[in-house]
PDB file of C-alpha atoms in Angstrom:
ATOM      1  CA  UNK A   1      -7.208 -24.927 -26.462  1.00 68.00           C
ATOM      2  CA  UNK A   2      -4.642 -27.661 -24.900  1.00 88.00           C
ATOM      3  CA  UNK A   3      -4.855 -29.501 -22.051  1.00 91.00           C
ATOM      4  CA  UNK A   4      -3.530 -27.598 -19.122  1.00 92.00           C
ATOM      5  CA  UNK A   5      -2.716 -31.212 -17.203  1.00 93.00           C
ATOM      6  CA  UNK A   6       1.140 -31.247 -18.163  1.00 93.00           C
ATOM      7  CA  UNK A   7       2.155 -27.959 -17.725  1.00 94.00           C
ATOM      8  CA  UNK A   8       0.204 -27.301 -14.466  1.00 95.00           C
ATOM      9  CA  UNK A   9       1.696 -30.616 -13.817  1.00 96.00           C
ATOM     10  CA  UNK A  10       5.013 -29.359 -13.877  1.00 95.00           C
ATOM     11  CA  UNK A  11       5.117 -26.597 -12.467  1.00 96.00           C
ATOM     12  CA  UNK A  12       2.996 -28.178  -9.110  1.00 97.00           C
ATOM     13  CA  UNK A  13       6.015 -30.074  -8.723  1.00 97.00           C
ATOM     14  CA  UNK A  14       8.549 -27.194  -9.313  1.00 97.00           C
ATOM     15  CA  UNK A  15       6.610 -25.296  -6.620  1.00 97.00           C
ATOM     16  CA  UNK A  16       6.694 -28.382  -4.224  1.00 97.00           C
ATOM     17  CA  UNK A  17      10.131 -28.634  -5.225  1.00 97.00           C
ATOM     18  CA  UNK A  18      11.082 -25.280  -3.915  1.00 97.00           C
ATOM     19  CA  UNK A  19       8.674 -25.634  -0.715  1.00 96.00           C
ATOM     20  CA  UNK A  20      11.041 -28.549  -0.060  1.00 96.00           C
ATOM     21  CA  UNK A  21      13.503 -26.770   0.000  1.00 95.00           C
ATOM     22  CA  UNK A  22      13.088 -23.685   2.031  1.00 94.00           C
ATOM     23  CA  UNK A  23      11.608 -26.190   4.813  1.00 93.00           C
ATOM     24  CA  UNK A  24      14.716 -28.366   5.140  1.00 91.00           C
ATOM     25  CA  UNK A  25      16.491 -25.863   5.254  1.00 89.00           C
ATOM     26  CA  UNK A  26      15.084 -23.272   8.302  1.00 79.00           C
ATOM     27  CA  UNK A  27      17.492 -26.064  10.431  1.00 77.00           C
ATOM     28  CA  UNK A  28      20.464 -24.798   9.248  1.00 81.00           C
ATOM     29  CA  UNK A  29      20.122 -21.551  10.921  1.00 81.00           C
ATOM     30  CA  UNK A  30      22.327 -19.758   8.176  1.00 84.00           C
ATOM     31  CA  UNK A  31      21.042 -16.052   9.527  1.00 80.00           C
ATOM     32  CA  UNK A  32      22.717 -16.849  13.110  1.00 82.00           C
ATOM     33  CA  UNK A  33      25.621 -17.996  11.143  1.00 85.00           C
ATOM     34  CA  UNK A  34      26.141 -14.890   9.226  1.00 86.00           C
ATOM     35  CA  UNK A  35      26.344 -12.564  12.068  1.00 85.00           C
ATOM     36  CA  UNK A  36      29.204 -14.695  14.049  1.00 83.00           C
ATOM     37  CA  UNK A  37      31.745 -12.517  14.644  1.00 81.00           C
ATOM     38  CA  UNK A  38      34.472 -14.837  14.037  1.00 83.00           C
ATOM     39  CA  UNK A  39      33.269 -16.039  10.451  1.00 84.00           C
ATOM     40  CA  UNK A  40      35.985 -15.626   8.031  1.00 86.00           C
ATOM     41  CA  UNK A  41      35.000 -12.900   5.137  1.00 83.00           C
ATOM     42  CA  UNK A  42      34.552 -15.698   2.501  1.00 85.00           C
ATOM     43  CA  UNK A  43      32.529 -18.169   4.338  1.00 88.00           C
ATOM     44  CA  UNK A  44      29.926 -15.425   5.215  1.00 86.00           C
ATOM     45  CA  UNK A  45      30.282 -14.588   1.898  1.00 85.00           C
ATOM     46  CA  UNK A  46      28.863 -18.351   0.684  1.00 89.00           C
ATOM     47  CA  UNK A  47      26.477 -18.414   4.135  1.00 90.00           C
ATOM     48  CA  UNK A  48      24.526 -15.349   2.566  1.00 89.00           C
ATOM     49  CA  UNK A  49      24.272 -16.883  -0.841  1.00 90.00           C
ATOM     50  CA  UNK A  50      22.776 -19.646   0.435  1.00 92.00           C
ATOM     51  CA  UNK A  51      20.462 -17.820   2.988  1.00 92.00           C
ATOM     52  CA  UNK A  52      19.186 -15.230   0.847  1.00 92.00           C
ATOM     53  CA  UNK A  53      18.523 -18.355  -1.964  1.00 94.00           C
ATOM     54  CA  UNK A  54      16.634 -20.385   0.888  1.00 93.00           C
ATOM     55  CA  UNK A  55      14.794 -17.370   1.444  1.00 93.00           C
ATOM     56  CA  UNK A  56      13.805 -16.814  -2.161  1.00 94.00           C
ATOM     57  CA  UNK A  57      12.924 -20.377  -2.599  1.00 95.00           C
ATOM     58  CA  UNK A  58       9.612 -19.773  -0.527  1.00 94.00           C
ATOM     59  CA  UNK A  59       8.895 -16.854  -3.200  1.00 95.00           C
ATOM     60  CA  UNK A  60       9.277 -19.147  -6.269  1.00 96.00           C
ATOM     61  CA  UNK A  61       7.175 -21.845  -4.150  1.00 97.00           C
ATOM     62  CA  UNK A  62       4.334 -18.959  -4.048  1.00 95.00           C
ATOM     63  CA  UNK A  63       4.644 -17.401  -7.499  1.00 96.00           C
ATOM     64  CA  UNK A  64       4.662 -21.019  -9.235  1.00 96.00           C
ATOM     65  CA  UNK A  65       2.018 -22.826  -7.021  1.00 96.00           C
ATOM     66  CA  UNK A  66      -0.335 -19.500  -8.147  1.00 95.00           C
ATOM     67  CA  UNK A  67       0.791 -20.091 -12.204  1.00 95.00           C
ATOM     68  CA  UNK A  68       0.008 -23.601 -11.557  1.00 96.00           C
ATOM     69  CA  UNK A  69      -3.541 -22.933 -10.013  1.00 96.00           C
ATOM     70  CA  UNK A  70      -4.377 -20.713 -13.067  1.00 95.00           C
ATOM     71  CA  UNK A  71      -3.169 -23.323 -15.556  1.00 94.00           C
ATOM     72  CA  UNK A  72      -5.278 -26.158 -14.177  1.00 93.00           C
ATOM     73  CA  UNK A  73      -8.112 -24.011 -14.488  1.00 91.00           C
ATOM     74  CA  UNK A  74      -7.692 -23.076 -17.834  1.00 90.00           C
ATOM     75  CA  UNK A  75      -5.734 -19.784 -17.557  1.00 92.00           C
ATOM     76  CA  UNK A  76      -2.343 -18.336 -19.084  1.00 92.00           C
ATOM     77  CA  UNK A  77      -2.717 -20.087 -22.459  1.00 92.00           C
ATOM     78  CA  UNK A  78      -0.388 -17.863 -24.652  1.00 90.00           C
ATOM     79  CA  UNK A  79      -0.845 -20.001 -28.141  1.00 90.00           C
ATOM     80  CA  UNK A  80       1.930 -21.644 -29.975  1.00 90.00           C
ATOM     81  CA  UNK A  81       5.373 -21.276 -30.447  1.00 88.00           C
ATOM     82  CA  UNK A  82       6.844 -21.773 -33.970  1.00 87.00           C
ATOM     83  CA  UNK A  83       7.398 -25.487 -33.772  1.00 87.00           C
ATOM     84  CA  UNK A  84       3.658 -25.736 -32.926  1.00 87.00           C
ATOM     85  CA  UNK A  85       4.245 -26.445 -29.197  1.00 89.00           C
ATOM     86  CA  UNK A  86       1.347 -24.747 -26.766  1.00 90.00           C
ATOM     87  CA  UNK A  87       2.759 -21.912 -24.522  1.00 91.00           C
ATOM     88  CA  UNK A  88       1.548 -21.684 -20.977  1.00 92.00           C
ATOM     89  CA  UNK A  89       3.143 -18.380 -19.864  1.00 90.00           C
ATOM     90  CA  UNK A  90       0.766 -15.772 -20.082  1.00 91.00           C
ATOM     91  CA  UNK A  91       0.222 -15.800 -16.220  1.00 92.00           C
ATOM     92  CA  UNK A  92       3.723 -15.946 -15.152  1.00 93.00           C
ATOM     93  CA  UNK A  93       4.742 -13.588 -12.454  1.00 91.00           C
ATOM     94  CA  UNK A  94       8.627 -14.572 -11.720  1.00 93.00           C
ATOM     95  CA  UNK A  95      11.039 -16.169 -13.783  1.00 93.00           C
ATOM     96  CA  UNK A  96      13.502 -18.564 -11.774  1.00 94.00           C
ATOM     97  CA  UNK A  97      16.529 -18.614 -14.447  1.00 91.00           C
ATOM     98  CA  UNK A  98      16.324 -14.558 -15.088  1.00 91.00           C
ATOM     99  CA  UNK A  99      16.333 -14.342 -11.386  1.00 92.00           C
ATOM    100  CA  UNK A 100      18.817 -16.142 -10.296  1.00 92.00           C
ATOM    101  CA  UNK A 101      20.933 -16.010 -13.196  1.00 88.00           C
ATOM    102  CA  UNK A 102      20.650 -12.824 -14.871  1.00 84.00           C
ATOM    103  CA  UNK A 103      23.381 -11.002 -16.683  1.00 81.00           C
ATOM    104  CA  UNK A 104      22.854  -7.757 -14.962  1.00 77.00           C
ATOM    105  CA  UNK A 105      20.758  -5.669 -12.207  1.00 73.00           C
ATOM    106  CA  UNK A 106      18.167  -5.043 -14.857  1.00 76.00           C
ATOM    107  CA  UNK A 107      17.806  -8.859 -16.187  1.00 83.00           C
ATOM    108  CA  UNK A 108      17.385  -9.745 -12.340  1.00 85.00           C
ATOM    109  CA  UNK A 109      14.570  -7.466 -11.707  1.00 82.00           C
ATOM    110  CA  UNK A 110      12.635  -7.849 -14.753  1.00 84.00           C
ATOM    111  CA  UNK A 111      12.241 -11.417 -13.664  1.00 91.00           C
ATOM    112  CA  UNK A 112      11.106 -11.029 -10.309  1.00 91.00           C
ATOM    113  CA  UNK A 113       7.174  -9.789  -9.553  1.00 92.00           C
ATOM    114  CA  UNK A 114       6.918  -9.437 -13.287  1.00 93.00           C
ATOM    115  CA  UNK A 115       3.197  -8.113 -13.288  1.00 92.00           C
ATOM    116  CA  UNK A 116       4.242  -5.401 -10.555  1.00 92.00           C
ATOM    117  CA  UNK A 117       7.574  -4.144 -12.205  1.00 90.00           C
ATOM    118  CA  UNK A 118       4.982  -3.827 -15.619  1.00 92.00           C
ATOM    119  CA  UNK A 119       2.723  -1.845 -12.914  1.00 94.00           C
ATOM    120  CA  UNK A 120       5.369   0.287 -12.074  1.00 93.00           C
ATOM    121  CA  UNK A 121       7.156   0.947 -15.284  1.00 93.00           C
ATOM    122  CA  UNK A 122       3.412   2.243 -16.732  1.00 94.00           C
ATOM    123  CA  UNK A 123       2.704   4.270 -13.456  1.00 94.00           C
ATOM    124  CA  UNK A 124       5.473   5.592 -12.614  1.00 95.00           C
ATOM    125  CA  UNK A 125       8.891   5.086 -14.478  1.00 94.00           C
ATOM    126  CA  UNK A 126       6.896   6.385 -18.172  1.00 94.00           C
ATOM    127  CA  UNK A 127       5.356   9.567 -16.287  1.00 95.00           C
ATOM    128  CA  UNK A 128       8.438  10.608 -14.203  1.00 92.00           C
ATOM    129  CA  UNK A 129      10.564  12.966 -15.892  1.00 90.00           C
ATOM    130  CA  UNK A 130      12.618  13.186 -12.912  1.00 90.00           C
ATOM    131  CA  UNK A 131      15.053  10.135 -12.294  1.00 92.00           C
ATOM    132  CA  UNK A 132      12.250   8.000 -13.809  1.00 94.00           C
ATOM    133  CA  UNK A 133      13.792   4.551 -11.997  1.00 92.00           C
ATOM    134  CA  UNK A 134      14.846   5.817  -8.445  1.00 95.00           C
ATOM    135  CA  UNK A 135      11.469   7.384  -7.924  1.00 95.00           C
ATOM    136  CA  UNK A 136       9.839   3.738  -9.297  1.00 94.00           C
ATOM    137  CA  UNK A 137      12.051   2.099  -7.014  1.00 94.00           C
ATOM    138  CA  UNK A 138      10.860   4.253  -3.832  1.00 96.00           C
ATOM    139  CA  UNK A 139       7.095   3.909  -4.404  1.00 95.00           C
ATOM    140  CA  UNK A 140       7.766  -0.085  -4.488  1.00 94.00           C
ATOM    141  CA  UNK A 141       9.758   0.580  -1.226  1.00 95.00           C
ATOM    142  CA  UNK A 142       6.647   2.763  -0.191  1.00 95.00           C
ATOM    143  CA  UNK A 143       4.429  -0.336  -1.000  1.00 92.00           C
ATOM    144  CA  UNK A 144       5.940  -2.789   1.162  1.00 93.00           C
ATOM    145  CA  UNK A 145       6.160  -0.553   4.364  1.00 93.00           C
ATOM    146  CA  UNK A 146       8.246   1.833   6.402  1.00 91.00           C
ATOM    147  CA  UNK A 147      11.257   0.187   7.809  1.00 94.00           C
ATOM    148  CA  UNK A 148      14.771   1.494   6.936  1.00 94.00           C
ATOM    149  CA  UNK A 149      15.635  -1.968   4.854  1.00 93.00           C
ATOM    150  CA  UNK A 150      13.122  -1.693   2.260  1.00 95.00           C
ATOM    151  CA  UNK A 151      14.104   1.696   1.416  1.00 96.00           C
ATOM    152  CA  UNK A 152      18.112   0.872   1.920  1.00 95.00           C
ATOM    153  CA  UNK A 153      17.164  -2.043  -0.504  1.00 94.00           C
ATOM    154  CA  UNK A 154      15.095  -0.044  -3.206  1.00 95.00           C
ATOM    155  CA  UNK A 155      16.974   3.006  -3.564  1.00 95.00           C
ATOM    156  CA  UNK A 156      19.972   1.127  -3.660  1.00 95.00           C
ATOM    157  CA  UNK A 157      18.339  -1.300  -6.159  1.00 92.00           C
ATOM    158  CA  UNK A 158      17.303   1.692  -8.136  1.00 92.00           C
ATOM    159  CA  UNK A 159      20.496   2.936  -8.697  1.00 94.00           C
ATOM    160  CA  UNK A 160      22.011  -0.862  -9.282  1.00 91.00           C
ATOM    161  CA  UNK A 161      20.009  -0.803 -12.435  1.00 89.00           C
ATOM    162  CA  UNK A 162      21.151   2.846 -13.762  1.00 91.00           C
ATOM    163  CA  UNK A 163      24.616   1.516 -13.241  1.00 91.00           C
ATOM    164  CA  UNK A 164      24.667  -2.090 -14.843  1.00 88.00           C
ATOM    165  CA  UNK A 165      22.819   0.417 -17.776  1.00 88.00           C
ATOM    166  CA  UNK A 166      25.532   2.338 -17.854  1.00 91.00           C
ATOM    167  CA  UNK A 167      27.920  -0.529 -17.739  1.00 89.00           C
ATOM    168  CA  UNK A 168      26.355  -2.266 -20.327  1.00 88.00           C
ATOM    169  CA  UNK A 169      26.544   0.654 -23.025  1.00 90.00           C
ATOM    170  CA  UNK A 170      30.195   1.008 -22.246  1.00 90.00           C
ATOM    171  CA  UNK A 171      31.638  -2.295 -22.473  1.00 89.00           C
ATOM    172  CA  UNK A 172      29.109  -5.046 -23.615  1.00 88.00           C
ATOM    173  CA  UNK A 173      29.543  -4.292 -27.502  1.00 88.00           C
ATOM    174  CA  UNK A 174      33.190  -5.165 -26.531  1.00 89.00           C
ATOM    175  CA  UNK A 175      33.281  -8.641 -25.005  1.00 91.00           C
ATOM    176  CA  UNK A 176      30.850  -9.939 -27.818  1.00 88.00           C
ATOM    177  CA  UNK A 177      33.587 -11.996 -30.121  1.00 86.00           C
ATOM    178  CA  UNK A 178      34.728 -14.517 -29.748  1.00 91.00           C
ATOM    179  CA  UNK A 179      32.031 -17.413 -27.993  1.00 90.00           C
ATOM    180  CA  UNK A 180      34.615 -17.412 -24.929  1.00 93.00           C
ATOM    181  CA  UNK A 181      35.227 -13.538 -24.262  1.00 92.00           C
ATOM    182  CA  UNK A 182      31.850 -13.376 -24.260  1.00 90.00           C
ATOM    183  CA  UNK A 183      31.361 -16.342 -22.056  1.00 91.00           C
ATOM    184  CA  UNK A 184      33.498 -15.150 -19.232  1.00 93.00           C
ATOM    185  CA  UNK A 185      31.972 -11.738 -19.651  1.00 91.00           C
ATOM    186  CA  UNK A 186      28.459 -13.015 -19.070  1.00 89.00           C
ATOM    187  CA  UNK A 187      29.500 -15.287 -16.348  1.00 91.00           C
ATOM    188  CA  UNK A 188      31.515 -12.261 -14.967  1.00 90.00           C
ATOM    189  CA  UNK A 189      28.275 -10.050 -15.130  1.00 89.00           C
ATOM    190  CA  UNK A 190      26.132 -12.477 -13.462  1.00 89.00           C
ATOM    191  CA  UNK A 191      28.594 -13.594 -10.706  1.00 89.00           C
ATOM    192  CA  UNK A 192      28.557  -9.664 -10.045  1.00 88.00           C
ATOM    193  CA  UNK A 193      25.160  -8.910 -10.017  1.00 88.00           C
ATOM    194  CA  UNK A 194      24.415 -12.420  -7.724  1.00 88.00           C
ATOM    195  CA  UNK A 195      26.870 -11.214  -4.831  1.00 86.00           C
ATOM    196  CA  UNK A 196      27.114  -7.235  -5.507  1.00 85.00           C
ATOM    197  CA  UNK A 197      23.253  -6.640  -6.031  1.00 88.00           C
ATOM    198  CA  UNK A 198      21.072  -9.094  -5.550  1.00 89.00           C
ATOM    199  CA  UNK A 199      22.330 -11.201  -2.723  1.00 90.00           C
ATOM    200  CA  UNK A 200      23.804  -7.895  -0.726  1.00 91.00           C
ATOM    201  CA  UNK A 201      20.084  -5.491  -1.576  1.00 92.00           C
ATOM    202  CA  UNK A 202      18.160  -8.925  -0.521  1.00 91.00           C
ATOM    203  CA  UNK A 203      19.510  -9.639   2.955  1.00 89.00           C
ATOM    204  CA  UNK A 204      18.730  -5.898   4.106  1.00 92.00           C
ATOM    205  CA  UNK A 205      14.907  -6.368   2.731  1.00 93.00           C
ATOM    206  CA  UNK A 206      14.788  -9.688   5.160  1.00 91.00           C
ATOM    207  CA  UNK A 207      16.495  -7.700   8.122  1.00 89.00           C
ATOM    208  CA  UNK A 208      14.413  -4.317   7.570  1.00 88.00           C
ATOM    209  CA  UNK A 209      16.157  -2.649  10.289  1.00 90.00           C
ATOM    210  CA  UNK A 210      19.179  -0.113  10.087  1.00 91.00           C
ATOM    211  CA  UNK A 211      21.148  -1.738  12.246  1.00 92.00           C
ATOM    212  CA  UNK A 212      21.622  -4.443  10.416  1.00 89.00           C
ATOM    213  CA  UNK A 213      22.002  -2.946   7.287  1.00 90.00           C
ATOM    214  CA  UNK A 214      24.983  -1.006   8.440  1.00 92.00           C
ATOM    215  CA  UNK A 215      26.108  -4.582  10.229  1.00 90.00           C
ATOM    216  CA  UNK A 216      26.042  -6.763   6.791  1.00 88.00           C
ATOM    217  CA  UNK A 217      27.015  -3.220   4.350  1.00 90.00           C
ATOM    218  CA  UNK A 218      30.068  -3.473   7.130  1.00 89.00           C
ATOM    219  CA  UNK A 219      30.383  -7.085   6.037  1.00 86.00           C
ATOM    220  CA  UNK A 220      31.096  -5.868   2.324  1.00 86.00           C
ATOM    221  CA  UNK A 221      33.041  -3.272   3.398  1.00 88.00           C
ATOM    222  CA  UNK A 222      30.601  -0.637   1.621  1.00 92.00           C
ATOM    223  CA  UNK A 223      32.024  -2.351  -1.343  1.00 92.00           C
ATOM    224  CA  UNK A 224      28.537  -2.524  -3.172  1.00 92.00           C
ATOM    225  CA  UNK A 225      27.757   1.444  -2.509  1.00 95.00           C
ATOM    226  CA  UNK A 226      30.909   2.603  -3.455  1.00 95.00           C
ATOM    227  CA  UNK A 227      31.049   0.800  -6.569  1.00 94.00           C
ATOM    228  CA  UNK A 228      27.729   1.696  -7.865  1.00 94.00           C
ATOM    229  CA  UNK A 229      27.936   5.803  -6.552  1.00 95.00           C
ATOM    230  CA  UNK A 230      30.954   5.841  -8.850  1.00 95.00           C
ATOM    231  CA  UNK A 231      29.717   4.099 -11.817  1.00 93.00           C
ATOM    232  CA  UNK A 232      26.492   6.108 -11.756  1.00 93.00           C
ATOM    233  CA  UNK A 233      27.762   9.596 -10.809  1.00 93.00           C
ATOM    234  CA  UNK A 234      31.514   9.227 -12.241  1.00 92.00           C
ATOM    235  CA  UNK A 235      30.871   6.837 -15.516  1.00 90.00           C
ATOM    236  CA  UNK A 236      29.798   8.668 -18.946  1.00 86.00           C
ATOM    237  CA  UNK A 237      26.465   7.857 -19.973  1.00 78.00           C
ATOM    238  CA  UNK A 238      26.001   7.014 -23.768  1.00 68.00           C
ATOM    239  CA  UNK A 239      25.237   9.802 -25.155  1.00 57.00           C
ATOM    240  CA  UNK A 240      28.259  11.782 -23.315  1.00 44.00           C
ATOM    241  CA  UNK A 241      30.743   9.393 -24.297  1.00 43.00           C
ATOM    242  CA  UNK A 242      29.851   9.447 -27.980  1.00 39.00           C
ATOM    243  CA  UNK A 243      30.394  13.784 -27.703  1.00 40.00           C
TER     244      UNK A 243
END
């Protein structure tokens, strides 16, 4: 077995990295910002981007500090890659790029509490025959407590994912040639998921309470419910479209 020194190495300093981060930033006072009354629509829009990513950043500091520990002492060794390089990632629980800059809904939360979503996904979302990823979505809502957010956030989540499906098997095979189309698409995807999904179901986790989940869904002008209640109930699904 390799040396664990470089990876947990690099990663120690990823985590610090991100620690650094979320503590310079608590000055700023972005959350008092948001709710301002007088805030124009697109400079709360970049205010919760960067709140809900200074918010993440202490999650990344926590996931990636804990990979690190297990590295240094000896765990998540994974073997080698085809070029003969050693792979550390058999004990990682979040993946930063996936997260942050995932295609779709799905992508997104794949990469986030990745030995939890495998939890849920063999508990839940393979024994369900009944709408198999809302009802995974509520017991993980379930798990983290009883306020109005997380379930506002889950459910919402939930149904995110069955739409960017959805999306997905109508259009993608379409924006695939040439490189560009599919560039833009993909950065089109991702810029929609970031602001529509992640950023939007994230901030009403952090608040928890109704009232400010109405406040910030106000903010979006429902934009982000809307959207998904008609791709999910209006949309054909694959197998209707090809009838």
């Amino acid at each position: 077995e390799p040396s664990p020194l470089v990876p947990a190495l690099k990663k120690f300093l990823t985590a610090i990295f991100f620690l650094i981060i979320f503590i310079n930033s608590r000055d700023l006072k972005l959350d008092e910002k948001i709710f301002d009354v007088s805030l124009p629509f697109y400079l709360r829009f970049v205010y919760i981007t960067l709140f809900c990513f200074v918010m993440r950043s202490r999650y990344y500091f926590t996931f990636i500090i804990a990979e690190s520990i297990c590295n240094a002492g000896g765990l998540g060794f994974n073997g080698y890659d085809d070029s003969g390089n050693p792979q550390w990632d058999l004990v990682v629980g979040m993946k930063v790029k996936g997260t942050e800059i995932g295609v779709n809904g799905r992508e997104q939360a794949a990469s986030w509490n990745i030995f939890t979503a495998k939890w849920l996904r063999r508990t839940i979302y393979e024994r369900v025959t009944i709408r198999p990823t809302i009802m995974a979505f509520i017991v993980s809502a379930m798990w983290h407590g009883f306020y109005p957010g997380y379930y506002i956030c889950f459910i919402y989540l939930g149904f995110s994912v069955i739409a960017a499906r959805k999306m997905r098997n109508i259009f993608w095979h379409r924006f695939q040639q040439p490189r560009l189309v599919k560039l833009l698409y993909d950065i089109a995807t991702t810029a929609t998921t970031n602001y529509m999904v992640k950023d939007f179901s994230e901030f009403i986790f952090l608040f928890l309470s109704l009232e400010k989940s109405l406040q910030i869904s106000r903010y979006y002008y429902y934009l982000p419910f809307i959207i998904v209640a008609v791709v999910v109930f209006l949309f054909p699904n694959k197998k209707a479209s090809r009838k």
